[in-house]
mmCIF file of C-alpha atoms in Angstrom:
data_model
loop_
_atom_site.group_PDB
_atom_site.id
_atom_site.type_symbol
_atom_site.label_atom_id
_atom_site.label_comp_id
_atom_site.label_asym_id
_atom_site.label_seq_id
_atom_site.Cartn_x
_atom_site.Cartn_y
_atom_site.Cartn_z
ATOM 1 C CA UNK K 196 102.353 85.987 112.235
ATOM 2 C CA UNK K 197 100.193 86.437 115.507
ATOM 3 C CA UNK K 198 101.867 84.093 117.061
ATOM 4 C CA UNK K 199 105.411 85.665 116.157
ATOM 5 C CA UNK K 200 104.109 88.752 117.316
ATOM 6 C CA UNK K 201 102.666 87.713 120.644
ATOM 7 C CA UNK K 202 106.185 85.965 121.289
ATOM 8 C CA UNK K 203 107.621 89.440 120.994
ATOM 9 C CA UNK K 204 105.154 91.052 123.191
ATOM 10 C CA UNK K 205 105.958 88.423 126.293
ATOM 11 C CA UNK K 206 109.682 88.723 125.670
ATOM 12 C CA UNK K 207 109.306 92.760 125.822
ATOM 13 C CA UNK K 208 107.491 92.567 128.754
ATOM 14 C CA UNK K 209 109.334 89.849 130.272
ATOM 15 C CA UNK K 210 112.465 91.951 129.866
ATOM 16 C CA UNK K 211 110.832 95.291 131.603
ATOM 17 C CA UNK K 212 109.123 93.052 134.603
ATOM 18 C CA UNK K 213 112.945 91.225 135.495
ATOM 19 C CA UNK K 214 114.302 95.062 135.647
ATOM 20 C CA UNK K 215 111.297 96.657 137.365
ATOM 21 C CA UNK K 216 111.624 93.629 139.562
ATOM 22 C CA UNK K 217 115.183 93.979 140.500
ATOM 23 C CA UNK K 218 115.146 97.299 141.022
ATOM 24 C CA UNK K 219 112.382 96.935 143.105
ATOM 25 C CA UNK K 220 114.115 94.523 145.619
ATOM 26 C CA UNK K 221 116.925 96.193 145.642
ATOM 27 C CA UNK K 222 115.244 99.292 146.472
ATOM 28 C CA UNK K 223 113.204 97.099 149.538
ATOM 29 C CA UNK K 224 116.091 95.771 150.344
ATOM 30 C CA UNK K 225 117.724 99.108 150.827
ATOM 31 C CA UNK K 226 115.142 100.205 152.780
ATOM 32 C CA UNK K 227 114.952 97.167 155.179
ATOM 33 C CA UNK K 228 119.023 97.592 155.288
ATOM 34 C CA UNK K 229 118.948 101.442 156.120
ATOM 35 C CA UNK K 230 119.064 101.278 159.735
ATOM 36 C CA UNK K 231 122.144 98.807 160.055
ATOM 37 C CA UNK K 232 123.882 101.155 158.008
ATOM 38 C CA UNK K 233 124.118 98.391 154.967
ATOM 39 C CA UNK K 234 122.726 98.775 151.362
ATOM 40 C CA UNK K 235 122.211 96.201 148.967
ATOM 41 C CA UNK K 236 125.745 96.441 147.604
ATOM 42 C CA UNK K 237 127.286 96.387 150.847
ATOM 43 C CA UNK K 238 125.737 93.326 152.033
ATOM 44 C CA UNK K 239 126.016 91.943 148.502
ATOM 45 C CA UNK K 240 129.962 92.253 149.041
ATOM 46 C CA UNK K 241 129.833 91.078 152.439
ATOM 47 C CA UNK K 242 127.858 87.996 151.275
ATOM 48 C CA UNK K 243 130.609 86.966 149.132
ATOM 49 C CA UNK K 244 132.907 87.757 151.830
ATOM 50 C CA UNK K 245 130.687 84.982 154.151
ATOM 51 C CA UNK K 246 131.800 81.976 151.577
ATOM 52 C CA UNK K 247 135.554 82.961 152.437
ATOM 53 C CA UNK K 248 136.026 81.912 155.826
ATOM 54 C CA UNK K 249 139.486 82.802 155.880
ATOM 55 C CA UNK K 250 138.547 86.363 154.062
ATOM 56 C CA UNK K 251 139.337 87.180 150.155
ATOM 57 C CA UNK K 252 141.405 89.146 147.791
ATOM 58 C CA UNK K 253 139.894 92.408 147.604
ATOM 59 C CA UNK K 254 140.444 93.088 143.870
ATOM 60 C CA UNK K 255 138.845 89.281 143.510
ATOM 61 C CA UNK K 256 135.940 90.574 145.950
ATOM 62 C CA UNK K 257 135.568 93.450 143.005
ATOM 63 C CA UNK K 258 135.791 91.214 140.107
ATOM 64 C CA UNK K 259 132.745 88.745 141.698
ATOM 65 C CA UNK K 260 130.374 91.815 141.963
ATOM 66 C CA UNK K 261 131.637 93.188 138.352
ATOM 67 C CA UNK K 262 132.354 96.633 139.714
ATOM 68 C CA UNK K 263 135.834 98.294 139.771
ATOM 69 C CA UNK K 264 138.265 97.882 142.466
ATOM 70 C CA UNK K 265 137.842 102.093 143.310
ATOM 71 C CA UNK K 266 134.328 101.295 143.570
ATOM 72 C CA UNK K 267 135.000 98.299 145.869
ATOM 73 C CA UNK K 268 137.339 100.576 147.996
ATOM 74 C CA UNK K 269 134.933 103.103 148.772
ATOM 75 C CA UNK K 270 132.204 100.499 149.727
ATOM 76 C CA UNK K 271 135.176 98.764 151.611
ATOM 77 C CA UNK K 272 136.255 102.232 153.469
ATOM 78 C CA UNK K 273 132.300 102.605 154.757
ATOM 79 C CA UNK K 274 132.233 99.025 156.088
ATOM 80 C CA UNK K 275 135.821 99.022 157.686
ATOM 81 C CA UNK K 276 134.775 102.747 159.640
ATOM 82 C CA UNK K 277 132.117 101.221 160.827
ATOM 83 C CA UNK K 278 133.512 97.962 162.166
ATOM 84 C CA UNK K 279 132.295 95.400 159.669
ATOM 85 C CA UNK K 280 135.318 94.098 157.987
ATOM 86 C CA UNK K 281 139.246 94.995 158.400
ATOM 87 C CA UNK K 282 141.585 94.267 155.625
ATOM 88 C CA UNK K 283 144.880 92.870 156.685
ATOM 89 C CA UNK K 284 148.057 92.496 154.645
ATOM 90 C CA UNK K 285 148.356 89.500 151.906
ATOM 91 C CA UNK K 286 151.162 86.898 153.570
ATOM 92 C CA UNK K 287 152.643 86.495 150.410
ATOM 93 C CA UNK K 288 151.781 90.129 148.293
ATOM 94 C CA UNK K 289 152.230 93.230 150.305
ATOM 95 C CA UNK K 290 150.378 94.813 147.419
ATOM 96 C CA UNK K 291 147.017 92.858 147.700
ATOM 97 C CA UNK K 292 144.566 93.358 150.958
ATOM 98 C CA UNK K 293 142.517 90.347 152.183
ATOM 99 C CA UNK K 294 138.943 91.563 153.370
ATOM 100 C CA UNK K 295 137.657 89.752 156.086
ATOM 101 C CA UNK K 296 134.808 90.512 159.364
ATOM 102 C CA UNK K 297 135.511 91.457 162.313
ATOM 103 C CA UNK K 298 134.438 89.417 164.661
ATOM 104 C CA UNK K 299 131.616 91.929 165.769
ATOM 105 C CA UNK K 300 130.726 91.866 161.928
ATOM 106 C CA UNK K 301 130.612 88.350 161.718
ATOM 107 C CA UNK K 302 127.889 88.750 163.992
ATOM 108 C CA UNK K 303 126.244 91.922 162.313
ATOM 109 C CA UNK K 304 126.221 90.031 159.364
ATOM 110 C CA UNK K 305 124.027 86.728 160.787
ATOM 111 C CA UNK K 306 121.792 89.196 162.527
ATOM 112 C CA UNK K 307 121.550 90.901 159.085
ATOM 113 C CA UNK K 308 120.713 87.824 157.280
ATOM 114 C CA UNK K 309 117.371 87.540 159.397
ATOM 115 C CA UNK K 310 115.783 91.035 157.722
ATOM 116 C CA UNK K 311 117.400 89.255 154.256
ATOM 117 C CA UNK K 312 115.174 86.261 154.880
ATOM 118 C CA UNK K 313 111.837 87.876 156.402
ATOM 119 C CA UNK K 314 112.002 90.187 153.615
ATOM 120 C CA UNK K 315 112.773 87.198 150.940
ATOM 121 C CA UNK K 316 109.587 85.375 152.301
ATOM 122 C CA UNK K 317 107.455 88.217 152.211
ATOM 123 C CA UNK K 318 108.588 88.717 148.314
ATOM 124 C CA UNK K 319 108.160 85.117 147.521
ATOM 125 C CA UNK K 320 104.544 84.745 149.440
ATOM 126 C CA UNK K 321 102.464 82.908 146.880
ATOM 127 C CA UNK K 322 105.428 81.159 145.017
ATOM 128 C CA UNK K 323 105.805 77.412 145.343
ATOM 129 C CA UNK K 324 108.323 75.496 144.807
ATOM 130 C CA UNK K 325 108.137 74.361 141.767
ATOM 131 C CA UNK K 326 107.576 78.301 140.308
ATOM 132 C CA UNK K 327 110.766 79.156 141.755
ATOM 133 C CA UNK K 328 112.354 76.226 140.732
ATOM 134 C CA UNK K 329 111.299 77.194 136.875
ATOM 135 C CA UNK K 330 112.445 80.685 137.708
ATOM 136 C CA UNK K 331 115.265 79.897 138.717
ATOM 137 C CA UNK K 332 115.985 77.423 135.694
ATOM 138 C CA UNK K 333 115.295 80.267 133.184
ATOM 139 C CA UNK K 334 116.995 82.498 135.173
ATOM 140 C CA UNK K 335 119.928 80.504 134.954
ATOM 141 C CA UNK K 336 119.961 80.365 131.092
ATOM 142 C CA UNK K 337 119.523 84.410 130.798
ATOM 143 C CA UNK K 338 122.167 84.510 133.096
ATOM 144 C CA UNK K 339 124.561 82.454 130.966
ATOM 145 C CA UNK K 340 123.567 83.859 127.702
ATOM 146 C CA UNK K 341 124.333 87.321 128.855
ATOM 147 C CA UNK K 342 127.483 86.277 130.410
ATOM 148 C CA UNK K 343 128.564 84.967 126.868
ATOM 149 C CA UNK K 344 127.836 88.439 125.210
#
């Protein structure tokens, strides 16, 4: 019965720490991000856009971050006026816009990546490898299970 009970007390406060936790980085992210003009959900788009070299479907762009293609657009509108991406004309659907960097935002981006990765190191300080290995394991299978809600 303890033990049952302790079991429930580590999985409440396992939940509450992984959203305290998220919203934390993304809030340090955001901060770190402010003065390139970039927030955590613009440079979460534009690192899916980074695994397209040849640029991607914006309404598949909006279904990989799970937010609705208006959403996407006004996210999209930011980062085109201020010379990140352009979105050019699908060769074979006039209807559908492929998102791509500019060439000046291709370069934004890798320059961006650097405050990413100081930042990431300064969150991780004090977790080895294997830690984030196990994290990343279990993060894995609360990733799935959710995903199979």
């Amino acid at each position: 019965m303890i033990q049952n009970k302790m079991g429930e007390i580590m999985k409440e406060e396992f939940g509450q720490l992984m959203g305290d936790t998220a919203r934390l980085w993304r809030m340090s992210l955001n901060e770190r991000l402010k003065p390139l003009g970039l927030s955590h959900a613009k440079w979460s788009a534009m690192l899916l856009m980074s695994r397209h070299k040849e640029g991607i479907i914006q309404h598949e762009l909006a279904t990989y971050l799970t937010i609705e293609n208006s959403t996407l657009a006004r996210l999209l509108n930011s980062l085109e006026a201020d010379g990140w991406i352009q979105r050019v004309e699908h060769p074979h659907d006039k209807r559908a816009k492929i998102v791509q960097f500019t060439v000046e935002g291709a370069v934004r981006f890798e320059d961006s990546k650097m405050i990413i990765h100081a930042l990431r190191s300064e969150i991780l300080m004090g977790v080895n490898d294997e830690m984030l290995l196990k994290s990343i394991k279990t993060l894995r299978i609360i990733f799935g299970n959710l995903t199979n809600l």
